[in-house]
PDB file of N, CA and C in Angstrom:
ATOM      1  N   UNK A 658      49.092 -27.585-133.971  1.00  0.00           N
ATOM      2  CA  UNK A 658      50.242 -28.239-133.370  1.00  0.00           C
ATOM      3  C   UNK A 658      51.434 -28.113-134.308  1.00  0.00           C
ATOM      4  N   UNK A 659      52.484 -28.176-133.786  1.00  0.00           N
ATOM      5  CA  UNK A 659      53.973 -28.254-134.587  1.00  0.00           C
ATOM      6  C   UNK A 659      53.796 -29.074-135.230  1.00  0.00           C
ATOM      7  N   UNK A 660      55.154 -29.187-135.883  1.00  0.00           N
ATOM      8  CA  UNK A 660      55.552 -30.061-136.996  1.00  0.00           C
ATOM      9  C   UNK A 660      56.058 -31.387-136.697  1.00  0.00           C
ATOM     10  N   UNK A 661      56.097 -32.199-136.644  1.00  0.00           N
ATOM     11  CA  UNK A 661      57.340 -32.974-135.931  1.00  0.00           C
ATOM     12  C   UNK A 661      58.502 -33.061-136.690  1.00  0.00           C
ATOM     13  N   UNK A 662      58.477 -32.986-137.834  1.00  0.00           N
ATOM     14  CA  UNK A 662      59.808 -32.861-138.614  1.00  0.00           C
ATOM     15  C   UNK A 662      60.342 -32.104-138.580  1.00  0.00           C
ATOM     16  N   UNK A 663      60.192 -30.622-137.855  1.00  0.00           N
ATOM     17  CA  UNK A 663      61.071 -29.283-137.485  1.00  0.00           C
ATOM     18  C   UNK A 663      61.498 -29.212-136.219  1.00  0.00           C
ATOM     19  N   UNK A 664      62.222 -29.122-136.317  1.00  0.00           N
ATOM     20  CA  UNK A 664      62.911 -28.665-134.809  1.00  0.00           C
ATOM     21  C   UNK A 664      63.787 -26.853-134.408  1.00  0.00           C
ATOM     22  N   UNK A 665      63.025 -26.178-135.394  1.00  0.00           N
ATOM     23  CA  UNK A 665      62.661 -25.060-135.199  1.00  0.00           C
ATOM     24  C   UNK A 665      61.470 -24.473-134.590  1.00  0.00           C
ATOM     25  N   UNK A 666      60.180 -24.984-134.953  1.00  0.00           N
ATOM     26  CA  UNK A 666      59.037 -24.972-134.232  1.00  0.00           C
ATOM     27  C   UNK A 666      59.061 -25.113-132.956  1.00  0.00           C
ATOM     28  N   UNK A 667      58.121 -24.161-132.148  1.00  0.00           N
ATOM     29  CA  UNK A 667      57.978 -24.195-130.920  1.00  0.00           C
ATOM     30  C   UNK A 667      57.694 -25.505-130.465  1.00  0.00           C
ATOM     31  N   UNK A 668      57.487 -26.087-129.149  1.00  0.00           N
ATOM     32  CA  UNK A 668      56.905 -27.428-128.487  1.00  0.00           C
ATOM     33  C   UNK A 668      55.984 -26.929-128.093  1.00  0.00           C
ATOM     34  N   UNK A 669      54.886 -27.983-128.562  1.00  0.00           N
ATOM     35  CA  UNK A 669      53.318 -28.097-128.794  1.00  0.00           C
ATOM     36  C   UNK A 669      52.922 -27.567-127.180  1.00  0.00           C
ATOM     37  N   UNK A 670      52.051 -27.032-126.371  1.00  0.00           N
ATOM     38  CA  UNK A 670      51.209 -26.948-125.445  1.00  0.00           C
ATOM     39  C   UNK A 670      50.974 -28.272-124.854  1.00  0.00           C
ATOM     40  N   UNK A 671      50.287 -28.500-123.885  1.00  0.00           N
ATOM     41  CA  UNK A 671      49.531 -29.542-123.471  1.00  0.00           C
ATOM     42  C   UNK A 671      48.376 -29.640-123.970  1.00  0.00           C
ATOM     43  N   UNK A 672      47.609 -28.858-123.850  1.00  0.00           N
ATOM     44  CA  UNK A 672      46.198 -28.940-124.299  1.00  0.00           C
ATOM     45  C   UNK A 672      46.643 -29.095-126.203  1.00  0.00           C
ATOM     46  N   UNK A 673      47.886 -28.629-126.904  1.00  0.00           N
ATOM     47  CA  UNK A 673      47.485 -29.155-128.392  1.00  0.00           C
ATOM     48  C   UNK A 673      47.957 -30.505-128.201  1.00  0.00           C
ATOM     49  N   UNK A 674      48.756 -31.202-127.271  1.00  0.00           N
ATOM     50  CA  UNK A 674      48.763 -32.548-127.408  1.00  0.00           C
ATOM     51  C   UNK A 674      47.673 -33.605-126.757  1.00  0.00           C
ATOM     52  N   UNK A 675      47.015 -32.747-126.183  1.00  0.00           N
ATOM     53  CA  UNK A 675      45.859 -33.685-126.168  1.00  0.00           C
ATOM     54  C   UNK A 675      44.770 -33.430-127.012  1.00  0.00           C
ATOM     55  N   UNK A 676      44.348 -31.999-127.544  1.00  0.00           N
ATOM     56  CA  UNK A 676      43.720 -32.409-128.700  1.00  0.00           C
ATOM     57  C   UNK A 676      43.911 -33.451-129.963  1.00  0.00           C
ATOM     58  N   UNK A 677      45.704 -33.044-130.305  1.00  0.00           N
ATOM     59  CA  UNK A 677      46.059 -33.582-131.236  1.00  0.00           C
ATOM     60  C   UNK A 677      45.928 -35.417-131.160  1.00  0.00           C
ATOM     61  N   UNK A 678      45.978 -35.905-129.994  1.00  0.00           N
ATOM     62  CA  UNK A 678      45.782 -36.856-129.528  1.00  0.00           C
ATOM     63  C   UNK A 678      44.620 -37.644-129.351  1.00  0.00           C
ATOM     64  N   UNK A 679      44.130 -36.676-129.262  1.00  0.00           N
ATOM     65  CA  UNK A 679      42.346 -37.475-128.807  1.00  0.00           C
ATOM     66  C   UNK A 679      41.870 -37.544-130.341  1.00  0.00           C
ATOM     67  N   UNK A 680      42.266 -36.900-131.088  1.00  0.00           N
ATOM     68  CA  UNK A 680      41.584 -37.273-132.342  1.00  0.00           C
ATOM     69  C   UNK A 680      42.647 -38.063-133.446  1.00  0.00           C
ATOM     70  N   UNK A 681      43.462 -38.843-132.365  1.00  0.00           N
ATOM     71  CA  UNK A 681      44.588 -39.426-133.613  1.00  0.00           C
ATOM     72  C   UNK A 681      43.741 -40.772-134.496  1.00  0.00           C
ATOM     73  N   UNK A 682      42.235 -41.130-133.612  1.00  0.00           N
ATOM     74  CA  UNK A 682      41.739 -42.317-134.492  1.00  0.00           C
ATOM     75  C   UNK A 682      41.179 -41.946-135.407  1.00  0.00           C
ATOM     76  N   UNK A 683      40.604 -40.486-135.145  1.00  0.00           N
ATOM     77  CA  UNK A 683      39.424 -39.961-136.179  1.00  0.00           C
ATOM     78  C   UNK A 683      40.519 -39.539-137.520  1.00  0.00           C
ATOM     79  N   UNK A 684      41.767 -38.514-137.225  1.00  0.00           N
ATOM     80  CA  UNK A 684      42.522 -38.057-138.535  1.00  0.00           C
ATOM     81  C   UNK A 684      43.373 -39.125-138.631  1.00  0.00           C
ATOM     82  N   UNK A 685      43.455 -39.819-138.089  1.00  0.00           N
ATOM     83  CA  UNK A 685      44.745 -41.676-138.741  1.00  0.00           C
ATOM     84  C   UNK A 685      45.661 -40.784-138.855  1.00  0.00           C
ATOM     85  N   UNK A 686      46.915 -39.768-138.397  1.00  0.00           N
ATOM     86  CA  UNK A 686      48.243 -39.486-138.459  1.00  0.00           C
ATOM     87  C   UNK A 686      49.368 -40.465-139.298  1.00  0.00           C
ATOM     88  N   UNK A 687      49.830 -39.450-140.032  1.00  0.00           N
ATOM     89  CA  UNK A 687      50.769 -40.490-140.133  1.00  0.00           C
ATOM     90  C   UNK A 687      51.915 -41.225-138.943  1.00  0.00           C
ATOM     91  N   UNK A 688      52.688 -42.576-139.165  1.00  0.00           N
ATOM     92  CA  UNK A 688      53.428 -42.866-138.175  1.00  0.00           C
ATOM     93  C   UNK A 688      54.235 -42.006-137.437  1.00  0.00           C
ATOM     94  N   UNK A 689      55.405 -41.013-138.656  1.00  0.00           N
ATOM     95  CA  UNK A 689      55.850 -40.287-137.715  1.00  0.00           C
ATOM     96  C   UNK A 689      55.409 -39.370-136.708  1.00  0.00           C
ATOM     97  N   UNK A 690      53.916 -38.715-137.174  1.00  0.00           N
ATOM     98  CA  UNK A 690      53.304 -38.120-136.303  1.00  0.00           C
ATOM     99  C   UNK A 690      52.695 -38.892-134.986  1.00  0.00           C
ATOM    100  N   UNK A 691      52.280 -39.515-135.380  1.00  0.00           N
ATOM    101  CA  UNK A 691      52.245 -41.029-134.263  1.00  0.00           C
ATOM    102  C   UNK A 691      53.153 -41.041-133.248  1.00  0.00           C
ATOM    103  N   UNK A 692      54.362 -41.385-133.558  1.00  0.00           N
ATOM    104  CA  UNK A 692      55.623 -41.238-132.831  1.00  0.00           C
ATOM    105  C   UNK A 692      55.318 -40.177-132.059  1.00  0.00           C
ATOM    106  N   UNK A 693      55.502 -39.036-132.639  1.00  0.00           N
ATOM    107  CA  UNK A 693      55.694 -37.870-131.656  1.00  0.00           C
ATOM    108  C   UNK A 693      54.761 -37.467-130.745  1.00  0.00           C
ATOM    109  N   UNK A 694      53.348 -38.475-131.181  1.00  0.00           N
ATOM    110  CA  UNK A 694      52.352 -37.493-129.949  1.00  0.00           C
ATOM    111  C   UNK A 694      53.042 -38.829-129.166  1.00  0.00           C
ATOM    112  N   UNK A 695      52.996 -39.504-129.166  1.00  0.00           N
ATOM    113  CA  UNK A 695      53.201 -41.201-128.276  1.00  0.00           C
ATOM    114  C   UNK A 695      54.050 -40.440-127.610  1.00  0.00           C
ATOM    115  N   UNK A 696      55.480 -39.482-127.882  1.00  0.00           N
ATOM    116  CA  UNK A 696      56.526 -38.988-127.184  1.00  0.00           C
ATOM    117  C   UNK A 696      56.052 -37.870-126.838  1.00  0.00           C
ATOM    118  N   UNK A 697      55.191 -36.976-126.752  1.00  0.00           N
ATOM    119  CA  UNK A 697      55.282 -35.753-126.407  1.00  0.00           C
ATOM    120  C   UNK A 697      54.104 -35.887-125.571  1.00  0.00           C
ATOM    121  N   UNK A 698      53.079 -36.968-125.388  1.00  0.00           N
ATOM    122  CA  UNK A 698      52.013 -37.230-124.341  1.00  0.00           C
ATOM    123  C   UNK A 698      52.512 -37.959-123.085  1.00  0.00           C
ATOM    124  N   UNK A 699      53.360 -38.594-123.205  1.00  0.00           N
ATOM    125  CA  UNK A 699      53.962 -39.325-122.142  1.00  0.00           C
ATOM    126  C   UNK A 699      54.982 -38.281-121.586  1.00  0.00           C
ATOM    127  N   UNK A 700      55.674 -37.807-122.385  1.00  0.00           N
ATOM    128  CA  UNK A 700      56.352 -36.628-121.584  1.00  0.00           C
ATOM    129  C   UNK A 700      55.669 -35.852-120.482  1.00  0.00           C
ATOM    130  N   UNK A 701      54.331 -35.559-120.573  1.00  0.00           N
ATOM    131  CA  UNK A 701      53.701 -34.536-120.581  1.00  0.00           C
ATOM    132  C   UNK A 701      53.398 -35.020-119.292  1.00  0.00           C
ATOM    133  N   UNK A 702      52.870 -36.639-119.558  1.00  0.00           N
ATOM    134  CA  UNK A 702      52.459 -37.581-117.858  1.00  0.00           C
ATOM    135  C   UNK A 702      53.198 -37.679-116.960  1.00  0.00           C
ATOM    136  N   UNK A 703      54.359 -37.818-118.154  1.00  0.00           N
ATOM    137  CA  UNK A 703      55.850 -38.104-116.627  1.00  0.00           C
ATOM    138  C   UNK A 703      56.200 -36.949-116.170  1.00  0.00           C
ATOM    139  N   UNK A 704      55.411 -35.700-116.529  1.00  0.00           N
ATOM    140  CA  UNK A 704      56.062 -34.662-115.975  1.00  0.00           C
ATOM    141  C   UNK A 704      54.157 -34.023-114.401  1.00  0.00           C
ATOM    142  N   UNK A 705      53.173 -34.447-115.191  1.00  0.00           N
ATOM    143  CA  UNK A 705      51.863 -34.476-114.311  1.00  0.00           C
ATOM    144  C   UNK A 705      51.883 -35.247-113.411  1.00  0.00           C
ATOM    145  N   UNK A 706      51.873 -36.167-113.110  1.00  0.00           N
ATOM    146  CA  UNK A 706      51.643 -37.530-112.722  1.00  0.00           C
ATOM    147  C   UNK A 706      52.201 -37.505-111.418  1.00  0.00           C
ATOM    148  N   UNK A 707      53.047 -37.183-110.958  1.00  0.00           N
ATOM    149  CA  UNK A 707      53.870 -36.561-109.530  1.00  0.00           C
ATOM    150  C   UNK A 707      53.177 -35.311-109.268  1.00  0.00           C
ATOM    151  N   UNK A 708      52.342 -34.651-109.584  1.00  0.00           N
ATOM    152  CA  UNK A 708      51.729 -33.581-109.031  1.00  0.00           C
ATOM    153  C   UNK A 708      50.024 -33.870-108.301  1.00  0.00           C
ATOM    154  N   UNK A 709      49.811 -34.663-109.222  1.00  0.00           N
ATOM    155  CA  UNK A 709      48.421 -35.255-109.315  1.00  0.00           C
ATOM    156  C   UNK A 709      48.548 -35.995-107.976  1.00  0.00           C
ATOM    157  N   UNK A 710      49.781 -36.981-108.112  1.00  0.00           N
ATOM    158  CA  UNK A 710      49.706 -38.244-107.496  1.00  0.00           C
ATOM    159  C   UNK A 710      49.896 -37.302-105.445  1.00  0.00           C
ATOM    160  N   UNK A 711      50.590 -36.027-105.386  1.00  0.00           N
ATOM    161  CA  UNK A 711      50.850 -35.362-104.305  1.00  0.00           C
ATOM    162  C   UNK A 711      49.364 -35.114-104.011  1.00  0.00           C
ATOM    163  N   UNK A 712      48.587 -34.617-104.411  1.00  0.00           N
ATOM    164  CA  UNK A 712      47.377 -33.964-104.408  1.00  0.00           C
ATOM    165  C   UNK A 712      46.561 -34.906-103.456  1.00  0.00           C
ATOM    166  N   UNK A 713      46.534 -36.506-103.481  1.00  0.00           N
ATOM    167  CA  UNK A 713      45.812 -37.566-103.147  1.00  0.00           C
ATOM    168  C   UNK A 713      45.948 -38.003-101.846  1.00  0.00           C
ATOM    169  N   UNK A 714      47.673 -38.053-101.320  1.00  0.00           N
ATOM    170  CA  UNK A 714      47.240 -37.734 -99.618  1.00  0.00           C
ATOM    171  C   UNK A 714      46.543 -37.170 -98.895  1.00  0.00           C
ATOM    172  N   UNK A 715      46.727 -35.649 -99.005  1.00  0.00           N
ATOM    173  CA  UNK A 715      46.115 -34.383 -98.476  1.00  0.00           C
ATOM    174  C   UNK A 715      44.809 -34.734 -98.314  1.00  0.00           C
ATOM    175  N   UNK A 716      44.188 -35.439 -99.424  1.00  0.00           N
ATOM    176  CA  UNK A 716      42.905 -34.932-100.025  1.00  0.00           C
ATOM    177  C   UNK A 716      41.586 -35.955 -98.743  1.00  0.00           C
ATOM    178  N   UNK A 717      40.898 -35.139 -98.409  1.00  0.00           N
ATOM    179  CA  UNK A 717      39.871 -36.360 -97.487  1.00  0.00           C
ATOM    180  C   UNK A 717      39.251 -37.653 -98.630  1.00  0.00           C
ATOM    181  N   UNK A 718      38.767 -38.165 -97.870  1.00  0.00           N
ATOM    182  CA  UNK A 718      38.017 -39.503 -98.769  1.00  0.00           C
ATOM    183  C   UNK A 718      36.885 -39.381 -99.437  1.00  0.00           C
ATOM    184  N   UNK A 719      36.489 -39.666-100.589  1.00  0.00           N
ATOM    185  CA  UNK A 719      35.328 -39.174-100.870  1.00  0.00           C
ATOM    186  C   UNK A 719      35.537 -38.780-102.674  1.00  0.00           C
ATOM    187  N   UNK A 720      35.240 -38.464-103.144  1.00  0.00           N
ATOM    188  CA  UNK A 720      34.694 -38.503-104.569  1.00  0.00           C
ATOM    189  C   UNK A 720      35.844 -37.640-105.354  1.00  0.00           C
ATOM    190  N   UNK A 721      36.077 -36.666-104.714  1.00  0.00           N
ATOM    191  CA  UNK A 721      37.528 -35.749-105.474  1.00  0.00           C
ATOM    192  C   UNK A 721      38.905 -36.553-105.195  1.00  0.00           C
ATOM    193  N   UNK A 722      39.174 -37.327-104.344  1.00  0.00           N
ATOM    194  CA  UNK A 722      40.337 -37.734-103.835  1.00  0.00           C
ATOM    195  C   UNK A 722      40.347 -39.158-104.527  1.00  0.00           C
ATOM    196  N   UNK A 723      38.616 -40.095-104.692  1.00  0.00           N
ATOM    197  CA  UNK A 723      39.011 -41.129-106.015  1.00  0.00           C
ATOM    198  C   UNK A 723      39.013 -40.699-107.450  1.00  0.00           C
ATOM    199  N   UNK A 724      38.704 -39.298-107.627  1.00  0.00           N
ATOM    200  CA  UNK A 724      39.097 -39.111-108.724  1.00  0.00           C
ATOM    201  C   UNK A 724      40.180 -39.182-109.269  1.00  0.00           C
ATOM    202  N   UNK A 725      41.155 -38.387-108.616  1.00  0.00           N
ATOM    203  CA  UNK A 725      42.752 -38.011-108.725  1.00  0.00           C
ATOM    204  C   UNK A 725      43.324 -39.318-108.606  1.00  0.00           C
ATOM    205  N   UNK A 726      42.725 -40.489-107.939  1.00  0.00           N
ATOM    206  CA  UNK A 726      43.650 -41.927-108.027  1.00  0.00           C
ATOM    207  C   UNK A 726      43.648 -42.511-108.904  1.00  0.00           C
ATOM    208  N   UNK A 727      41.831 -42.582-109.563  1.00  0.00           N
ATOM    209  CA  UNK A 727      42.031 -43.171-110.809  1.00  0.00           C
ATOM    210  C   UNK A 727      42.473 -42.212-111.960  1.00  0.00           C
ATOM    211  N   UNK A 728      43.156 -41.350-111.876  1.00  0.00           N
ATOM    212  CA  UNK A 728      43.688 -40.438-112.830  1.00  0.00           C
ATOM    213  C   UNK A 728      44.654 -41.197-113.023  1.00  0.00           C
ATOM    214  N   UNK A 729      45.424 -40.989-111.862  1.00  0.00           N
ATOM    215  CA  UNK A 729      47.007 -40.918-111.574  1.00  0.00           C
ATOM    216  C   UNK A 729      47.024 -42.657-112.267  1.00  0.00           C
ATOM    217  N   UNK A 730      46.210 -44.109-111.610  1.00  0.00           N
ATOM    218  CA  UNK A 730      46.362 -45.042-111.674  1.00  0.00           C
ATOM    219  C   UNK A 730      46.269 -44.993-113.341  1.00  0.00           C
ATOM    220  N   UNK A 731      45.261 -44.489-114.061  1.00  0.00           N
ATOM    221  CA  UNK A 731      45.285 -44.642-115.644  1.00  0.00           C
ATOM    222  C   UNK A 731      46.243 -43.832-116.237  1.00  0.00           C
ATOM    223  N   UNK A 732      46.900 -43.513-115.980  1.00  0.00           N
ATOM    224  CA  UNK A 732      47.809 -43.030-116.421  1.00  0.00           C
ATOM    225  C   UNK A 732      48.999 -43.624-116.387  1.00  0.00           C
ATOM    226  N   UNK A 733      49.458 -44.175-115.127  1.00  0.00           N
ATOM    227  CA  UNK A 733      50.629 -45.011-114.858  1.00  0.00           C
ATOM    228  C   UNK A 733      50.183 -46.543-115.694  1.00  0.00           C
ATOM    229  N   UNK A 734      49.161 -47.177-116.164  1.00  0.00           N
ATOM    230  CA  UNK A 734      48.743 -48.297-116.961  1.00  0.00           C
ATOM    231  C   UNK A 734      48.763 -48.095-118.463  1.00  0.00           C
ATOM    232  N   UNK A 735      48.606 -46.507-119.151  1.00  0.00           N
ATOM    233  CA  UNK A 735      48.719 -46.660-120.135  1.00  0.00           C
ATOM    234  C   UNK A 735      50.130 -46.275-120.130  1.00  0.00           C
ATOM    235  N   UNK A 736      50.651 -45.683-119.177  1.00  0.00           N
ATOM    236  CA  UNK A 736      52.301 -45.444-119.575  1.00  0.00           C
ATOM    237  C   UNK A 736      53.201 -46.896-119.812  1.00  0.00           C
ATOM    238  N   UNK A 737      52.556 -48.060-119.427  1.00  0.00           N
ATOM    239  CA  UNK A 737      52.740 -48.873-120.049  1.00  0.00           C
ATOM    240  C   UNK A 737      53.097 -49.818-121.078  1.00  0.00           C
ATOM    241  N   UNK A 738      51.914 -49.559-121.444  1.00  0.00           N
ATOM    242  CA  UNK A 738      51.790 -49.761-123.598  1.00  0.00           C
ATOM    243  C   UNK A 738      52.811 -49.284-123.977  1.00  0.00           C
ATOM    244  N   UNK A 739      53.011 -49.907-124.960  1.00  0.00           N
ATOM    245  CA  UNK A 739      54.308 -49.898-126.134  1.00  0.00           C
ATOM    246  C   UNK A 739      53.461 -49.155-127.283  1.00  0.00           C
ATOM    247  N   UNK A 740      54.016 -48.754-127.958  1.00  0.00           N
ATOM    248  CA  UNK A 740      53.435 -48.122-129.017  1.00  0.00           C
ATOM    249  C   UNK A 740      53.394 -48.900-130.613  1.00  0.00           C
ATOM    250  N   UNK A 741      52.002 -49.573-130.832  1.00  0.00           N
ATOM    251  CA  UNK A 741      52.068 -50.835-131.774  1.00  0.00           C
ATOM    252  C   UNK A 741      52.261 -50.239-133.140  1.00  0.00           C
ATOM    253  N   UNK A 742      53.073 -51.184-134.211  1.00  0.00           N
ATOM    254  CA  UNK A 742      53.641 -50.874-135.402  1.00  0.00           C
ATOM    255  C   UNK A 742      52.133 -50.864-136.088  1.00  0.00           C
ATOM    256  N   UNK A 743      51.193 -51.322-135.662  1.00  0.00           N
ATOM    257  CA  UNK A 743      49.756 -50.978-136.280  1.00  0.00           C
ATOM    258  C   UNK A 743      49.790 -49.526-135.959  1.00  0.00           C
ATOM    259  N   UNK A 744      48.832 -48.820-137.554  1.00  0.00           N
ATOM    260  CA  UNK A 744      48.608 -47.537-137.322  1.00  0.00           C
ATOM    261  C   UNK A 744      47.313 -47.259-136.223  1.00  0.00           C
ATOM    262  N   UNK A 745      46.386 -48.212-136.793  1.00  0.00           N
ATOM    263  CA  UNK A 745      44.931 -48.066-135.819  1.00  0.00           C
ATOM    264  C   UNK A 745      45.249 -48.388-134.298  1.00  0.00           C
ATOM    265  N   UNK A 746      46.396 -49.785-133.888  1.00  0.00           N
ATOM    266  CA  UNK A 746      46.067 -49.814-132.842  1.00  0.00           C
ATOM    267  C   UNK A 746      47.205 -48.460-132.138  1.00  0.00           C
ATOM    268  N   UNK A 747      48.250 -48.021-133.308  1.00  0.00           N
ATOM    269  CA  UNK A 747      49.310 -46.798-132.374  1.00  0.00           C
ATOM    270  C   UNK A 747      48.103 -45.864-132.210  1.00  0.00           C
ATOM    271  N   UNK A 748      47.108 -45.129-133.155  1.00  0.00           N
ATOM    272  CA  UNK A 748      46.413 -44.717-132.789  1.00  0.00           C
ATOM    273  C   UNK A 748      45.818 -44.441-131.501  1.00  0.00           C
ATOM    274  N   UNK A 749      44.744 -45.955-131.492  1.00  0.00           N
ATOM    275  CA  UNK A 749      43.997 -46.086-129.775  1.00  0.00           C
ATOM    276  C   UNK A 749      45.166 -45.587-129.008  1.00  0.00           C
ATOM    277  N   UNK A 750      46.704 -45.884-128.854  1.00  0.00           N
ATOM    278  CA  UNK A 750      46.954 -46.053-128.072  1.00  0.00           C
ATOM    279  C   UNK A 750      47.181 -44.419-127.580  1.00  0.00           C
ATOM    280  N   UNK A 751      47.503 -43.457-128.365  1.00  0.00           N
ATOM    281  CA  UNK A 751      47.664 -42.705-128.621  1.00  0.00           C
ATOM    282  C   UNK A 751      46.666 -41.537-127.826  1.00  0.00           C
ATOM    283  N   UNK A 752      45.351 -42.161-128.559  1.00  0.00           N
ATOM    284  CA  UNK A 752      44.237 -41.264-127.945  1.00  0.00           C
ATOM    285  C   UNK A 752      44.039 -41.473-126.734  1.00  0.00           C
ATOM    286  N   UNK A 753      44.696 -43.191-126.121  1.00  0.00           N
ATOM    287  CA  UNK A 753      44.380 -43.109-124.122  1.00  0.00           C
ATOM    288  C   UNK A 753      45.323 -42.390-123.854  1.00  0.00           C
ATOM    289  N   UNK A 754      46.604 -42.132-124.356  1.00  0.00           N
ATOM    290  CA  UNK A 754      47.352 -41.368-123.676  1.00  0.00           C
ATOM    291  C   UNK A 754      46.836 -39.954-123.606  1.00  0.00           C
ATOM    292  N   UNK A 755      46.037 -39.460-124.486  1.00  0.00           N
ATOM    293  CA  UNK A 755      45.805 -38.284-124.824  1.00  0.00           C
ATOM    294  C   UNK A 755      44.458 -37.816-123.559  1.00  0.00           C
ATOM    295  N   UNK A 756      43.344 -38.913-123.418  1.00  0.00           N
ATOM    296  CA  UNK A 756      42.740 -39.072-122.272  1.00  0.00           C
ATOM    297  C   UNK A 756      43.407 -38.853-120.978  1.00  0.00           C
ATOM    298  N   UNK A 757      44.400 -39.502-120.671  1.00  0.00           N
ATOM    299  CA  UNK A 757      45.139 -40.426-119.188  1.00  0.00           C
ATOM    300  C   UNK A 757      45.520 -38.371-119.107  1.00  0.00           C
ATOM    301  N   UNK A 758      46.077 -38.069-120.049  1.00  0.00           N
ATOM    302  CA  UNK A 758      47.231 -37.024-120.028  1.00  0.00           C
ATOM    303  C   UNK A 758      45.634 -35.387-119.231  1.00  0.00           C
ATOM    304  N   UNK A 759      44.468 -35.585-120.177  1.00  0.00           N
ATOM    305  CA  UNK A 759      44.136 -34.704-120.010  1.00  0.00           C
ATOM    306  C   UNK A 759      42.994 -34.858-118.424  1.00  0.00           C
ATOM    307  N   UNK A 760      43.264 -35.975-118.114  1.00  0.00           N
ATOM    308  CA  UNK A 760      42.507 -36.289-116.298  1.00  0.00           C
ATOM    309  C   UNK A 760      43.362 -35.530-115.943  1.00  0.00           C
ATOM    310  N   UNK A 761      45.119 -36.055-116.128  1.00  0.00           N
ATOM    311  CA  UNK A 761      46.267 -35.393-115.752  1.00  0.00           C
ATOM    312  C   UNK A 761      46.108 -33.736-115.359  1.00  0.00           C
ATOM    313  N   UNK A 762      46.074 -32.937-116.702  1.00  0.00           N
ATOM    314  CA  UNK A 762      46.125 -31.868-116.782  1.00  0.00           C
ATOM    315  C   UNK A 762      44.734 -31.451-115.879  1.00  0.00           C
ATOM    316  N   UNK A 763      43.700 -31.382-116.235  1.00  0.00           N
ATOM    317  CA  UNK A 763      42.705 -31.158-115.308  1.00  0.00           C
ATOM    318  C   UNK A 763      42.761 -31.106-114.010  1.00  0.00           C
ATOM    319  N   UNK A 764      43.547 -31.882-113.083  1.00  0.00           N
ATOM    320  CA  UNK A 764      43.828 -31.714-111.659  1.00  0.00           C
ATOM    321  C   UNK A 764      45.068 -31.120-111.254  1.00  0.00           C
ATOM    322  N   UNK A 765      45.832 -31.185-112.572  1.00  0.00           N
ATOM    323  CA  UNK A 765      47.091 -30.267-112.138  1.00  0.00           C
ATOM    324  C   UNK A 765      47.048 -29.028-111.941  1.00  0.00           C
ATOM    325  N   UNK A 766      45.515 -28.356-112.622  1.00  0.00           N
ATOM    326  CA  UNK A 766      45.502 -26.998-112.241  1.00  0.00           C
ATOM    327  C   UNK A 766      45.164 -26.434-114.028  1.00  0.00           C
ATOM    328  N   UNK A 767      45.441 -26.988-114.606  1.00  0.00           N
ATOM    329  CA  UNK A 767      45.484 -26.981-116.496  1.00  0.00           C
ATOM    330  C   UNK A 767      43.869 -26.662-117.284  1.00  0.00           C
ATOM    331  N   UNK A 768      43.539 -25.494-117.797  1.00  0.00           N
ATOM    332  CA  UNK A 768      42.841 -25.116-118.219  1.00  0.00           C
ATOM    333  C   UNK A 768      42.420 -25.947-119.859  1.00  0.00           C
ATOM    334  N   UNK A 769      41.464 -26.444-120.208  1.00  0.00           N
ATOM    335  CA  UNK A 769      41.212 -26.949-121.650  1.00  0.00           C
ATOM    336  C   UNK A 769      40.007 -26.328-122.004  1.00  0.00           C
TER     337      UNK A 769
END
């Protein structure tokens, strides 16, 4: 994944922000890195999350169509959360986004 302190570096993938994400409890990031997945995972939802959420009309009833709701629904709950001045709990929060983001990606069509 990029840097976050460069802004020469390319912008991270999806799939490196949800790796980078899902393991923010296991490597403890520092804050600023913290920051940026917190900003660059939610980006990522607010940009999925309307695709996902289209997918769920169409879809008949039945096991693929509650999937995509409770995607879409965990996702819109952790978009929620504030991002806590605790490192462990910015962490957790970090890694649901990194979860919420990759249900996301998975039905959007997104290879991991």
């Amino acid at each position: 994944m990029t840097n976050p302190r460069s802004t020469t570096l390319p912008t991270p993938t999806i799939c490196e922000v949800i790796e980078a994400a899902l393991s923010a409890p296991r490597d403890y990031p520092n804050p600023e890195t913290l920051r940026y997945l917190y900003t660059a995972a939610r980006l990522a939802i607010q940009k999925l999350t309307p695709i996902v959420a289209a997918q769920v009309e169409p879809a008949a009833p039945g096991p693929e169509r509650a999937s995509r709701e409770r995607a879409v629904d965990e996702a819109e709950a952790i978009m929620r959360e504030g991002l806590s001045p605790s490192p462990l709990a910015a962490s957790l929060t970090v890694s649901a986004l990194g979860r919420a983001l990759l249900g996301l990606h998975h039905f959007a069509g997104g290879e991991r």
